[in-house]
Amino acid sequence: MSRCVAVLCLALLYASPVSARVLEITVVSDATEARSEVARQESSQSFAGIAVKVSRPVDRAVALALHESATLLDTLGITTQLGTLSLDPVTAIAPQLNAAPKGSLLVLDLPLSLMERVATEADRLGRATVNVRHSDAYLRDALCLPTLFHTIPSDRMYFDALGQFLVFRGWRKILVVRGPSDQDAARAETLTASLRKFGATVEAVREFSLSHHPDDRDKNTPEFLTGGLSYDAVAVIDSDGDYGRYVQYSTRRPRPVVGDVGLKASGWHYALERYGAPQLNERYRAFADYPRLHGRAAMTDVEFAAWAAVKLIANSVGTLAADVPLDVLSILSDPASQVDLYKGTRGSIRQWNNQLRQPILLGSADAVIAVAPMPKFLHPTHYVDTLGIDQPESTCQLR
Amino acid sequence: MICVDLPVCRAIAFVVIILACAVPSEALPDTVVISNERSGNLHFMDRSGATTDVVALCGRPRGMAQGASGQTLFIACSDDHKVIEFDVGRREIVREIPDVPGAMSLALHASSGRLIVSNEGHSSAMVLDTSTGGVLATLATGLEPDGVALSDDGARIFIASENANLVHVYDGESYQPIHRLVTGLRPRRLALRGDELWVSSEMGSRVEIFDLNTYQKDGEVVFAPRGFRVEQLTPVDILFDAQQETAFVALGSANHVVFVNAESREIRKYILVGRRPWGLALTPDGEHLFVLNGLSDDVTIIDVARERPIRTSRTGLVPHAVEILE
């Protein structure tokens, strides 16, 4: 009899955590941020209302990732819960974070300064957060928070991909043209470091001006801006996506334009035709509960990063024992966790700075020209770790 | 034959070679058929790899399965959402089974005439009656179903779902779900060996082996060809020889095909082929392995006994599957 009771207790012991396993995701947004929730269209617009950058909330991508994972999670006895948290940036963050379920993954769809505050606060509370929006290098380096993960590529990963591509093509002499903002200056430095890493040379770094005043013609006329020296390609840094659009087809020498215009490095692209990508793109466009999107619509890099964060967890729970509680922080921290990214090479978390390692796409407006790492750029351990700050160079050494 | 004395050995070998050259080998009319997804056609080859015919077919032909007669092939026309039966000798379509959405991979149960088709993009697999063309059952799967398999006795049906990291197991008579096997990332193709189910995990870089009595994972085969990092190993097709002693696995982005001792599960040989090999087929005599290279649009023919490539021949655009008929 006592043995029967013991067996029963054991059964209950094993059964209860299985039934209680819930994967909770909370999308955190800024209540004051003007983003087009209704139209779900481009929200960053230049003069005269012409859309130059696409910025959409990530909820569609997160919901898609949960939808894709439903059959597997159901098989494993895991239920999911998707919530949202709209933060008021002027009041204290910590009490607001407590409104989100305690074990939930916080997907931070926030402007940079607020994201940094929230991530720092969440780290203090021991809560897992994902940066899906900001590629800034310092978040992975100087900030270096143990519970903050980055599924969006870093600028260094984007530019390393571009640098490999240029060197692989034999275009080694690069003219860098950059915008006037602090962000442009910082990104131009990152680009320069990437180009040098792979043996390209920066012939000059020139700053453009949006002003049409004749005194500025050396800075505002592309022919002058790109004249007077020899180069194989022009790399444009224009974080606002404004002036840079006019550099293509206007350079003094007939050379390709890369960077923020022309050939761009990206985490995702609508025209990737291998690795199952067309199926993912179609699933995103036709996803129920959301408006049908047109044939060229695809996840932005930010949406793809949000999708990848949820998929990383869903793809990694299958190997967990059924009696182990579902802890998103330990799953994200586990070097064995991995995700099928539909880019030909699986992704996993770099243990030193919590960055998702992944291939980077090099695409024009209507085609994926190459998928980095480029051939012959080899890393001793991880195929994609020639992209981004590698462990020996990183000032962040988390694990 | 045991040969001890070296000159004698050489003499014997010489005579054997002369005999082999002098006696014309029996003409083997094997017909190699390759489906090319992007060019929408079939390539016909002889066993030496010489193209004998190219036939325009349908929208995105992919999976193929040999008909019970050995004279026809069932072919999935993915973009046309149909399955066709193609007479290889007459080079013509003899029938069409319409309304098979996203038809991808096929498996035929010869004795019952049932054809299993995965419906990519529709999260299901269909069981078709090849005598009538009717649908016997539609089985729910995870997202992006690909590889399908049927046990020899027809009692169990297996379907791999690439996105869901699952293999669904269905009862082959009642079509009721029996089990779901949790696999590594992106399970692609399935191969049965007795009570073992071998599953290629393309993004998990391994082949997983499940015991079909217990539905527990029984082991796995991991790969390490020279010059490749683990993430580049993306296995797709798995094929056993007739004796089920050797497993051949196409390693995708690692540009190799691997010979595995099926019993001990140890790697025997890596062979460099074209770019992103995935489809595999053996000649009926088991002597030659045909390896389709999806990114270099060609096929590498391997001498199985000598474990060496013999020839690489051009195919159509994006070759997907290969079948070899006697």
XYZ file of C-alpha atoms in Angstrom:
725
model
C 0.000 0.000 0.000
C 2.676 2.436 1.032
C 4.549 1.611 -2.138
C 1.436 2.370 -4.171
C 1.097 5.733 -2.476
C 4.738 6.471 -3.126
C 4.331 5.613 -6.782
C 1.237 7.779 -6.949
C 3.060 10.663 -5.302
C 5.940 10.231 -7.716
C 3.509 10.228 -10.617
C 1.917 13.425 -9.352
C 5.331 14.916 -8.777
C 6.222 14.260 -12.386
C 2.823 15.111 -13.749
C 2.285 18.456 -12.071
C 5.231 20.395 -13.522
C 4.415 19.034 -16.972
C 0.902 20.401 -16.886
C 2.103 23.650 -15.346
C 4.702 24.458 -17.965
C 3.857 27.774 -19.608
C 5.946 29.777 -22.046
C 5.124 33.427 -21.442
C 6.131 36.211 -23.784
C 5.547 39.889 -23.084
C 6.082 42.475 -25.816
C 7.178 45.705 -24.144
C 6.486 48.969 -25.974
C 6.711 52.683 -25.268
C 3.280 54.245 -24.636
C 4.480 57.597 -25.934
C 6.165 56.396 -29.086
C 4.421 57.354 -32.325
C 4.364 54.189 -34.362
C 1.654 53.373 -36.776
C -0.305 50.614 -35.056
C -3.350 51.047 -37.228
C -1.957 51.187 -40.722
C 1.034 48.967 -39.828
C 2.900 50.889 -42.447
C 6.073 52.869 -42.673
C 6.353 55.243 -39.768
C 9.696 56.971 -40.306
C 9.104 59.473 -43.044
C 11.257 62.042 -44.676
C 10.209 65.401 -46.081
C 6.970 65.421 -48.097
C 5.728 62.210 -46.528
C 7.904 59.867 -48.547
C 8.568 56.772 -46.462
C 12.272 55.980 -46.195
C 12.412 53.427 -43.415
C 9.974 50.743 -42.439
C 9.278 50.461 -38.726
C 6.496 48.242 -37.491
C 5.533 46.907 -34.080
C 6.800 43.363 -33.545
C 3.587 41.735 -32.354
C 2.800 40.112 -35.708
C 6.222 38.457 -35.815
C 6.012 37.287 -32.201
C 2.533 35.861 -32.735
C 3.769 34.099 -35.876
C 6.648 32.505 -33.970
C 4.229 31.202 -31.333
C 1.870 29.956 -34.032
C 4.728 28.079 -35.726
C 5.729 26.507 -32.429
C 2.241 25.438 -31.392
C 2.378 21.790 -32.529
C 5.738 21.118 -30.898
C 4.858 22.898 -27.656
C 1.556 21.049 -27.522
C 3.441 17.762 -27.938
C 5.670 18.731 -25.032
C 2.741 19.772 -22.848
C 3.743 23.432 -22.868
C 1.140 26.160 -23.165
C 1.911 29.682 -24.325
C 0.779 33.079 -23.231
C 1.388 36.276 -25.161
C 1.000 39.589 -23.377
C 1.826 43.225 -23.968
C 3.171 45.879 -21.653
C 3.002 49.528 -22.604
C 5.464 51.525 -20.529
C 5.187 55.084 -19.386
C 8.772 56.347 -19.773
C 8.458 59.187 -17.236
C 7.552 57.059 -14.208
C 9.646 54.424 -12.425
C 10.295 51.346 -14.560
C 10.610 48.524 -12.000
C 7.021 48.670 -10.681
C 5.733 48.713 -14.242
C 7.787 45.635 -15.136
C 6.169 43.737 -12.292
C 2.894 43.941 -14.184
C 4.284 41.405 -16.662
C 4.100 37.726 -15.571
C 7.130 36.905 -13.454
C 8.608 34.201 -15.659
C 7.895 35.853 -18.974
C 10.425 36.812 -21.589
C 10.395 40.568 -22.107
C 10.726 41.407 -25.805
C 11.895 45.024 -25.806
C 10.369 46.908 -28.720
C 11.567 50.239 -27.339
C 13.544 53.318 -28.403
C 17.223 53.114 -27.502
C 17.413 55.178 -24.321
C 14.300 53.615 -22.801
C 15.440 50.140 -23.806
C 18.711 50.655 -21.973
C 16.875 51.782 -18.824
C 14.407 48.890 -18.959
C 17.101 46.293 -19.644
C 19.216 47.574 -16.762
C 16.228 47.534 -14.421
C 15.163 44.066 -15.569
C 18.701 42.785 -15.103
C 18.591 43.973 -11.505
C 15.347 42.016 -11.101
C 16.894 38.929 -12.723
C 14.456 39.013 -15.626
C 15.310 37.952 -19.170
C 15.032 40.633 -21.854
C 15.664 40.629 -25.594
C 16.889 43.580 -27.611
C 15.242 43.204 -31.006
C 15.700 46.742 -32.254
C 19.149 48.211 -31.729
C 22.346 47.231 -33.487
C 24.529 49.668 -31.511
C 27.830 48.114 -30.540
C 28.000 49.474 -26.976
C 24.920 47.491 -25.912
C 26.925 44.292 -26.473
C 30.178 45.677 -25.196
C 30.154 48.428 -22.583
C 26.670 47.737 -21.221
C 27.142 43.945 -21.074
C 24.103 42.850 -19.056
C 23.839 39.136 -18.163
C 20.057 38.959 -18.676
C 19.916 41.105 -21.850
C 20.078 39.108 -25.100
C 20.393 40.519 -28.621
C 18.735 38.756 -31.517
C 19.112 41.707 -33.883
C 22.582 41.680 -35.445
C 25.114 44.223 -34.199
C 26.416 46.926 -36.528
C 29.708 45.104 -36.389
C 28.057 41.935 -37.769
C 26.385 43.878 -40.575
C 29.595 45.665 -41.523
C 31.777 42.575 -41.196
C 29.459 40.904 -43.706
C 29.808 43.884 -46.018
C 33.587 43.959 -45.551
C 33.874 40.259 -46.405
C 31.731 40.781 -49.481
C 33.814 43.701 -50.757
C 37.110 41.916 -50.195
C 35.749 38.711 -51.728
C 34.796 40.716 -54.832
C 38.227 42.317 -54.907
C 36.876 45.793 -54.220
C 39.394 46.777 -51.601
C 39.620 50.562 -51.898
C 36.564 52.059 -50.235
C 35.332 55.636 -50.045
C 33.124 56.126 -46.986
C 30.432 58.805 -47.207
C 28.595 59.495 -43.981
C 25.858 61.663 -42.544
C 26.322 64.380 -39.948
C 24.687 62.722 -36.903
C 26.518 61.233 -33.928
C 25.029 57.876 -34.834
C 26.438 58.214 -38.364
C 29.861 59.045 -36.923
C 29.810 56.021 -34.606
C 28.625 53.676 -37.352
C 31.243 55.002 -39.777
C 33.892 54.086 -37.214
C 32.453 50.605 -36.866
C 32.417 50.249 -40.649
C 36.044 51.371 -40.857
C 37.039 48.779 -38.256
C 35.212 46.063 -40.207
C 36.796 47.018 -43.520
C 40.275 46.972 -42.009
C 39.624 43.642 -40.293
C 39.344 41.962 -43.685
C 42.088 43.877 -45.463
C 40.173 46.616 -47.277
C 41.442 50.200 -47.127
C 39.406 53.295 -46.365
C 40.535 55.885 -48.925
C 38.643 58.711 -47.224
C 35.697 59.378 -44.935
C 33.611 62.282 -46.203
C 30.604 63.909 -44.595
C 27.588 64.936 -46.605
C 25.242 67.828 -45.901
C 21.498 68.007 -46.458
C 21.719 71.697 -47.215
C 21.426 72.719 -50.837
C 23.386 75.926 -50.266
C 26.042 76.499 -52.941
C 28.725 76.994 -50.266
C 28.192 73.341 -49.334
C 28.453 71.957 -52.841
C 31.466 69.810 -51.965
C 29.252 68.155 -49.376
C 25.843 68.074 -51.020
C 26.577 67.294 -54.662
C 27.352 63.586 -55.042
C 29.663 64.161 -58.012
C 31.849 66.463 -55.920
C 31.460 64.452 -52.741
C 32.817 61.385 -54.503
C 35.349 63.092 -56.769
C 39.080 63.654 -56.694
C 40.242 60.223 -55.601
C 40.294 56.620 -56.703
C 38.145 53.886 -55.155
C 36.502 50.549 -55.967
C 33.229 51.141 -54.105
C 31.403 53.813 -52.130
C 30.064 52.860 -48.700
C 27.273 55.138 -47.496
C 26.412 55.576 -43.828
C 23.077 57.343 -43.519
C 21.198 56.175 -40.441
C 18.142 58.294 -41.256
C 17.959 56.896 -44.781
C 17.634 60.318 -46.345
C 20.456 61.885 -48.352
C 22.200 58.612 -49.049
C 19.496 57.574 -51.475
C 20.841 60.075 -53.987
C 24.424 58.813 -54.072
C 23.671 55.833 -56.329
C 24.089 56.602 -60.052
C 25.616 59.975 -59.187
C 29.127 59.042 -58.097
C 32.036 60.716 -59.889
C 33.404 57.326 -60.860
C 31.196 54.476 -62.064
C 31.413 52.396 -58.916
C 28.958 50.303 -56.873
C 27.339 51.850 -53.801
C 26.928 49.780 -50.643
C 26.016 50.273 -46.990
C 22.741 51.971 -46.071
C 21.832 52.214 -49.769
C 22.514 49.990 -52.753
C 23.802 46.666 -51.520
C 22.692 46.445 -47.881
C 23.567 44.002 -45.140
C 20.437 42.715 -43.414
C 19.175 40.081 -41.067
C 16.255 39.202 -43.334
C 15.095 39.816 -46.916
C 11.898 39.200 -48.847
C 13.752 37.759 -51.853
C 15.782 35.021 -50.125
C 14.832 32.004 -52.183
C 16.597 29.157 -50.416
C 16.644 27.537 -46.985
C 12.836 27.518 -46.698
C 12.767 31.342 -46.577
C 9.982 31.713 -49.188
C 7.713 29.632 -46.963
C 8.440 31.756 -43.912
C 7.857 34.953 -45.911
C 4.558 33.687 -47.267
C 3.476 32.552 -43.807
C 4.216 36.026 -42.466
C 2.287 37.770 -45.244
C -0.740 35.502 -44.966
C -0.757 35.173 -41.183
C -4.358 35.034 -39.953
C -5.692 37.802 -37.672
C -3.554 40.356 -39.496
C -4.107 42.158 -42.807
C -2.803 40.293 -45.858
C 0.477 41.847 -46.979
C 1.624 42.286 -50.557
C 4.095 40.002 -52.314
C 7.237 41.942 -51.482
C 6.419 42.491 -47.831
C 8.625 40.704 -45.356
C 9.674 40.957 -41.755
C 11.931 43.909 -41.048
C 15.191 43.048 -39.288
C 13.504 44.122 -36.043
C 10.524 41.841 -36.579
C 12.795 38.995 -37.641
C 14.797 39.466 -34.437
C 11.609 39.248 -32.365
C 10.515 36.144 -34.278
C 13.961 34.580 -33.785
C 13.949 35.234 -30.027
C 10.705 33.324 -29.541
C 11.779 30.576 -31.936
C 15.100 30.195 -30.119
C 13.227 29.265 -26.977
C 10.642 27.097 -28.772
C 13.364 25.282 -30.758
C 15.321 24.551 -27.580
C 12.681 23.197 -25.199
C 12.479 19.809 -26.946
C 15.676 18.591 -25.316
C 14.652 19.615 -21.794
C 13.459 16.938 -19.414
C 9.713 17.052 -18.878
C 10.091 17.654 -15.144
C 12.395 20.647 -15.527
C 10.552 23.928 -15.027
C 10.551 26.160 -18.061
C 12.947 29.001 -17.318
C 13.493 31.372 -20.243
C 16.643 32.890 -18.754
C 18.405 29.550 -18.414
C 17.268 28.475 -21.909
C 18.664 31.665 -23.453
C 21.902 31.307 -21.462
C 22.437 27.693 -22.506
C 25.162 27.307 -25.155
C 23.282 24.270 -26.517
C 20.132 26.271 -27.305
C 19.704 26.756 -31.017
C 17.295 28.106 -33.591
C 16.448 27.312 -37.197
C 16.740 30.738 -38.830
C 15.766 29.840 -42.417
C 19.130 31.220 -43.507
C 20.971 27.952 -44.092
C 22.897 27.954 -40.806
C 21.331 27.592 -37.387
C 21.667 30.320 -34.785
C 22.825 30.157 -31.172
C 23.828 32.578 -28.419
C 27.411 33.815 -28.121
C 28.216 33.126 -24.535
C 30.488 36.128 -24.060
C 28.025 38.902 -25.009
C 24.567 37.268 -25.439
C 24.454 38.055 -29.166
C 22.586 35.663 -31.478
C 25.103 34.363 -34.010
C 23.595 34.190 -37.478
C 24.349 34.544 -41.191
C 23.926 38.039 -42.649
C 22.260 38.625 -46.011
C 23.676 41.024 -48.591
C 20.798 42.199 -50.693
C 19.872 44.708 -53.352
C 16.342 46.082 -53.666
C 15.129 42.896 -55.313
C 17.627 40.075 -54.759
C 19.844 38.469 -52.155
C 23.268 38.753 -53.756
C 25.196 36.779 -51.131
C 24.868 35.218 -47.701
C 27.773 35.957 -45.359
C 30.102 34.534 -44.111
C 31.609 34.700 -47.590
C 33.680 31.751 -48.835
C 37.226 31.522 -47.459
C 36.525 33.595 -44.345
C 37.032 30.856 -41.811
C 36.677 30.748 -38.052
C 38.293 28.048 -35.907
C 35.122 27.075 -34.045
C 31.864 28.601 -35.263
C 31.125 29.020 -38.955
C 29.477 32.444 -38.533
C 31.793 33.876 -35.885
C 33.850 35.801 -38.416
C 30.879 38.189 -38.245
C 30.910 40.485 -35.210
C 33.144 40.946 -32.201
C 34.769 37.620 -31.420
C 35.396 36.396 -27.901
C 39.097 37.378 -27.683
C 38.362 40.981 -28.702
C 35.199 41.421 -26.656
C 35.308 43.588 -23.543
C 32.133 41.804 -22.441
C 32.884 38.316 -21.054
C 29.638 37.088 -19.523
C 30.107 33.322 -19.571
C 40.758 -16.332 -53.236
C 43.818 -15.971 -51.046
C 46.944 -14.847 -52.803
C 50.291 -15.022 -51.067
C 53.029 -14.758 -53.643
C 53.222 -11.240 -55.098
C 54.169 -12.028 -58.737
C 51.472 -14.686 -58.835
C 49.009 -12.231 -57.422
C 49.900 -9.718 -60.075
C 49.512 -12.333 -62.778
C 46.122 -13.369 -61.475
C 45.029 -9.760 -61.210
C 46.214 -9.142 -64.762
C 44.253 -12.100 -66.090
C 41.173 -10.963 -64.185
C 41.474 -7.489 -65.681
C 41.957 -8.881 -69.219
C 38.906 -11.097 -68.757
C 36.896 -8.203 -67.425
C 37.866 -6.104 -70.431
C 37.416 -8.813 -73.009
C 34.028 -10.061 -71.922
C 31.498 -7.330 -72.612
C 29.621 -6.727 -69.393
C 25.962 -7.532 -69.573
C 24.135 -4.515 -70.930
C 22.336 -2.934 -67.989
C 19.546 -0.752 -69.280
C 19.058 1.041 -65.965
C 17.246 4.308 -66.452
C 18.158 7.148 -64.150
C 15.422 9.772 -63.769
C 16.050 13.137 -62.115
C 13.362 15.703 -61.235
C 14.546 19.312 -61.616
C 12.502 21.714 -59.486
C 13.439 24.936 -61.152
C 13.556 23.902 -64.802
C 10.345 21.896 -64.377
C 11.617 18.895 -66.319
C 12.986 15.370 -66.042
C 16.520 14.357 -66.985
C 17.041 10.791 -68.178
C 20.477 9.236 -67.921
C 22.072 5.881 -68.358
C 24.081 4.492 -65.481
C 27.271 6.040 -66.800
C 25.757 9.495 -66.314
C 25.218 10.264 -70.006
C 21.997 12.200 -70.560
C 19.711 10.347 -72.931
C 16.619 12.522 -72.791
C 15.133 15.676 -71.260
C 11.359 15.904 -70.947
C 9.399 19.023 -69.965
C 7.013 18.019 -67.207
C 5.203 20.342 -64.798
C 5.541 23.115 -62.225
C 8.290 22.331 -59.719
C 8.584 18.548 -59.862
C 10.059 17.277 -56.600
C 9.464 13.981 -54.799
C 9.276 10.747 -56.802
C 8.311 7.150 -56.035
C 8.492 4.079 -58.255
C 5.179 2.524 -59.228
C 4.485 -1.096 -58.354
C 4.998 -2.224 -61.954
C 8.526 -0.808 -62.046
C 7.602 0.943 -65.285
C 6.167 4.169 -63.921
C 7.065 6.911 -61.491
C 4.749 8.929 -59.302
C 5.986 12.530 -59.284
C 4.906 15.434 -57.057
C 4.326 18.624 -59.068
C 4.487 21.101 -56.188
C 3.511 24.332 -57.926
C 0.747 22.610 -59.903
C -0.608 20.981 -56.731
C -0.908 17.573 -58.284
C 0.718 14.157 -58.451
C 1.310 12.576 -61.824
C 2.086 9.035 -62.855
C 4.724 9.006 -65.565
C 5.459 6.073 -67.851
C 9.242 5.989 -68.054
C 9.450 3.813 -71.185
C 6.948 5.846 -73.185
C 8.118 9.125 -71.675
C 4.606 10.371 -71.065
C 2.181 11.197 -68.296
C -0.330 8.374 -68.004
C -2.532 9.918 -65.309
C -2.920 12.908 -63.056
C -4.157 13.093 -59.501
C -5.269 16.725 -59.066
C -5.917 18.739 -55.906
C -2.885 17.633 -53.937
C -1.838 20.973 -52.411
C 1.894 21.629 -52.146
C 2.777 18.018 -53.026
C 6.387 17.453 -51.961
C 7.669 14.031 -50.888
C 6.205 10.657 -51.808
C 6.266 7.114 -50.454
C 4.442 4.205 -52.082
C 3.179 1.130 -50.283
C 3.336 -1.251 -53.218
C 1.151 -4.092 -51.949
C -1.775 -1.855 -50.975
C -1.252 0.678 -53.746
C -1.355 3.563 -51.292
C 0.714 6.652 -51.897
C 1.658 9.011 -49.051
C 2.224 12.627 -50.109
C 3.359 15.465 -47.845
C 1.541 18.762 -48.454
C 4.164 21.427 -47.873
C 2.590 24.715 -46.855
C -0.585 22.957 -45.770
C 0.544 21.125 -42.636
C -0.784 17.785 -43.757
C -0.049 14.594 -45.625
C -2.476 12.797 -47.906
C -2.983 9.078 -48.341
C -3.947 8.484 -51.973
C -5.389 5.324 -53.456
C -3.367 4.880 -56.635
C -5.980 2.577 -58.175
C -8.702 5.229 -58.062
C -6.789 8.460 -57.444
C -9.061 9.080 -54.454
C -8.011 10.488 -51.093
C -8.181 7.835 -48.366
C -7.145 10.163 -45.558
C -5.641 13.556 -44.816
C -3.293 13.458 -41.855
C -2.538 16.581 -39.805
C 1.167 17.351 -39.365
C 3.275 20.259 -38.132
C 4.293 23.116 -40.408
C 6.302 22.310 -43.544
C 5.927 18.527 -43.754
C 8.635 16.944 -45.902
C 9.884 13.352 -45.570
C 7.357 10.513 -45.505
C 7.813 6.794 -44.882
C 5.665 3.700 -44.535
C 6.557 0.542 -42.679
C 6.842 -2.501 -44.951
C 3.660 -4.003 -43.541
C 1.843 -0.704 -44.118
C 0.896 -0.524 -40.445
C 2.568 2.764 -39.653
C 3.006 6.045 -41.514
C 5.718 8.554 -40.602
C 5.817 12.227 -41.608
C 8.571 14.709 -40.726
C 7.618 18.364 -40.211
C 10.566 20.659 -40.890
C 9.340 23.630 -38.919
C 7.776 21.745 -36.019
C 10.786 19.519 -35.196
C 8.441 16.565 -35.050
C 7.815 13.259 -36.773
C 4.145 12.349 -36.693
C 3.372 8.639 -36.488
C -0.012 7.463 -37.778
C -1.713 4.095 -37.814
C -1.617 2.860 -41.400
C -5.048 1.237 -41.203
C -7.197 3.535 -39.075
C -5.163 6.692 -39.869
C -5.377 7.639 -36.210
C -2.378 9.412 -34.633
C -0.149 7.090 -32.615
C 2.747 9.245 -31.518
C 4.845 12.351 -32.148
C 8.611 12.022 -32.055
C 10.473 15.171 -30.984
C 13.516 15.580 -33.239
C 16.425 17.960 -33.709
C 16.067 21.106 -35.781
C 14.473 20.809 -39.223
C 13.836 17.074 -39.662
C 13.928 16.409 -43.414
C 14.030 12.804 -44.551
C 13.159 9.435 -43.054
C 14.539 5.954 -43.605
C 13.363 2.725 -41.981
C 15.706 -0.069 -40.957
C 13.873 -2.828 -39.110
C 12.616 -1.277 -35.898
C 14.747 1.803 -36.380
C 13.636 5.097 -37.869
C 16.522 7.247 -39.106
C 15.713 10.962 -39.273
C 17.999 13.609 -40.784
C 18.002 16.828 -38.746
C 19.205 19.357 -41.295
C 19.718 22.296 -38.930
C 20.621 20.036 -36.014
C 23.537 18.656 -38.077
C 22.896 15.012 -37.251
C 20.945 11.887 -38.037
C 18.797 10.732 -35.135
C 17.766 7.126 -34.711
C 14.507 6.226 -32.962
C 13.459 2.834 -31.661
C 9.987 2.174 -33.050
C 9.033 -0.209 -30.264
C 9.523 2.357 -27.540
C 9.469 5.584 -29.598
C 12.571 6.598 -27.699
C 15.676 8.051 -29.260
C 18.178 5.263 -29.540
C 21.219 7.095 -30.806
C 22.511 9.514 -33.357
C 25.167 9.912 -36.000
C 27.161 13.139 -36.027
C 29.548 14.144 -38.783
C 32.947 15.819 -39.046
C 34.305 15.970 -42.593
C 37.559 17.897 -42.873
C 37.371 21.634 -43.364
C 33.790 22.200 -42.208
C 32.366 23.632 -39.010
C 29.546 21.782 -37.324
C 26.857 24.288 -38.381
C 27.663 23.660 -42.042
C 26.680 20.005 -41.755
C 23.113 19.960 -43.032
C 22.101 16.351 -43.783
C 19.094 15.715 -46.003
C 18.583 12.397 -47.824
C 19.275 9.075 -46.086
C 19.454 5.835 -48.061
C 20.267 2.250 -47.056
C 21.781 -0.337 -49.349
C 19.724 -3.466 -50.039
C 21.320 -5.366 -47.142
C 20.753 -2.360 -44.847
C 24.384 -2.583 -43.850
C 25.430 0.818 -45.128
C 23.629 4.127 -44.786
C 24.399 6.885 -47.255
C 23.700 10.440 -46.087
C 23.899 13.616 -48.205
C 25.459 16.356 -46.075
C 24.048 19.454 -47.778
C 26.147 22.577 -47.223
C 29.147 20.436 -46.269
C 29.374 19.228 -49.912
C 30.032 15.623 -48.928
C 28.175 12.348 -48.968
C 28.966 10.020 -46.094
C 29.002 6.228 -45.817
C 27.873 5.036 -42.384
C 28.057 1.521 -41.013
C 24.353 1.090 -40.258
C 24.895 -1.497 -37.519
C 27.690 0.160 -35.548
C 26.645 3.669 -36.653
C 30.270 4.527 -37.269
C 31.389 6.768 -40.108
C 33.195 4.825 -42.816
C 33.968 7.379 -45.481
C 33.360 10.986 -46.499
C 33.275 11.644 -50.237
C 33.495 15.149 -51.671
C 30.758 15.791 -54.235
C 29.143 18.947 -55.714
C 27.502 21.817 -53.890
C 24.708 21.125 -51.401
C 24.058 17.431 -52.124
C 20.657 16.168 -50.996
C 18.897 13.623 -53.272
C 20.281 10.051 -53.354
C 19.605 6.822 -55.260
C 21.378 3.509 -55.797
C 21.484 1.503 -59.003
C 19.477 -1.715 -58.579
C 22.707 -3.737 -58.391
C 23.888 -1.468 -55.578
C 27.144 -0.664 -57.363
C 26.653 3.012 -58.056
C 25.306 5.797 -55.860
C 23.810 8.858 -57.576
C 24.107 12.071 -55.562
C 22.172 15.168 -56.643
C 23.923 18.467 -56.013
C 21.204 21.099 -55.558
C 23.398 24.187 -55.810
C 25.691 23.117 -58.641
C 22.971 21.597 -60.844
C 24.732 18.297 -61.332
C 24.862 14.694 -60.204
C 27.906 12.881 -58.844
C 28.116 9.144 -59.491
C 29.971 7.167 -56.852
C 31.476 3.689 -57.104
C 30.119 2.212 -53.883
C 32.645 -0.630 -53.557
C 35.687 1.569 -54.171
C 34.120 4.480 -52.254
C 35.203 6.910 -54.938
C 33.437 9.340 -57.275
C 33.502 8.294 -60.932
C 31.871 11.123 -62.782
C 29.846 14.307 -62.356
C 27.202 15.118 -64.960
C 25.070 18.167 -65.612
C 21.379 18.028 -64.654
C 18.553 20.556 -65.052
C 18.154 23.480 -62.659
C 17.935 22.572 -58.962
C 17.805 18.764 -59.179
C 15.598 17.488 -56.357
C 15.052 13.732 -56.494
C 16.526 10.791 -58.381
C 15.071 7.345 -59.047
C 16.723 4.498 -60.926
C 14.622 1.884 -62.733
C 15.799 -1.468 -63.933
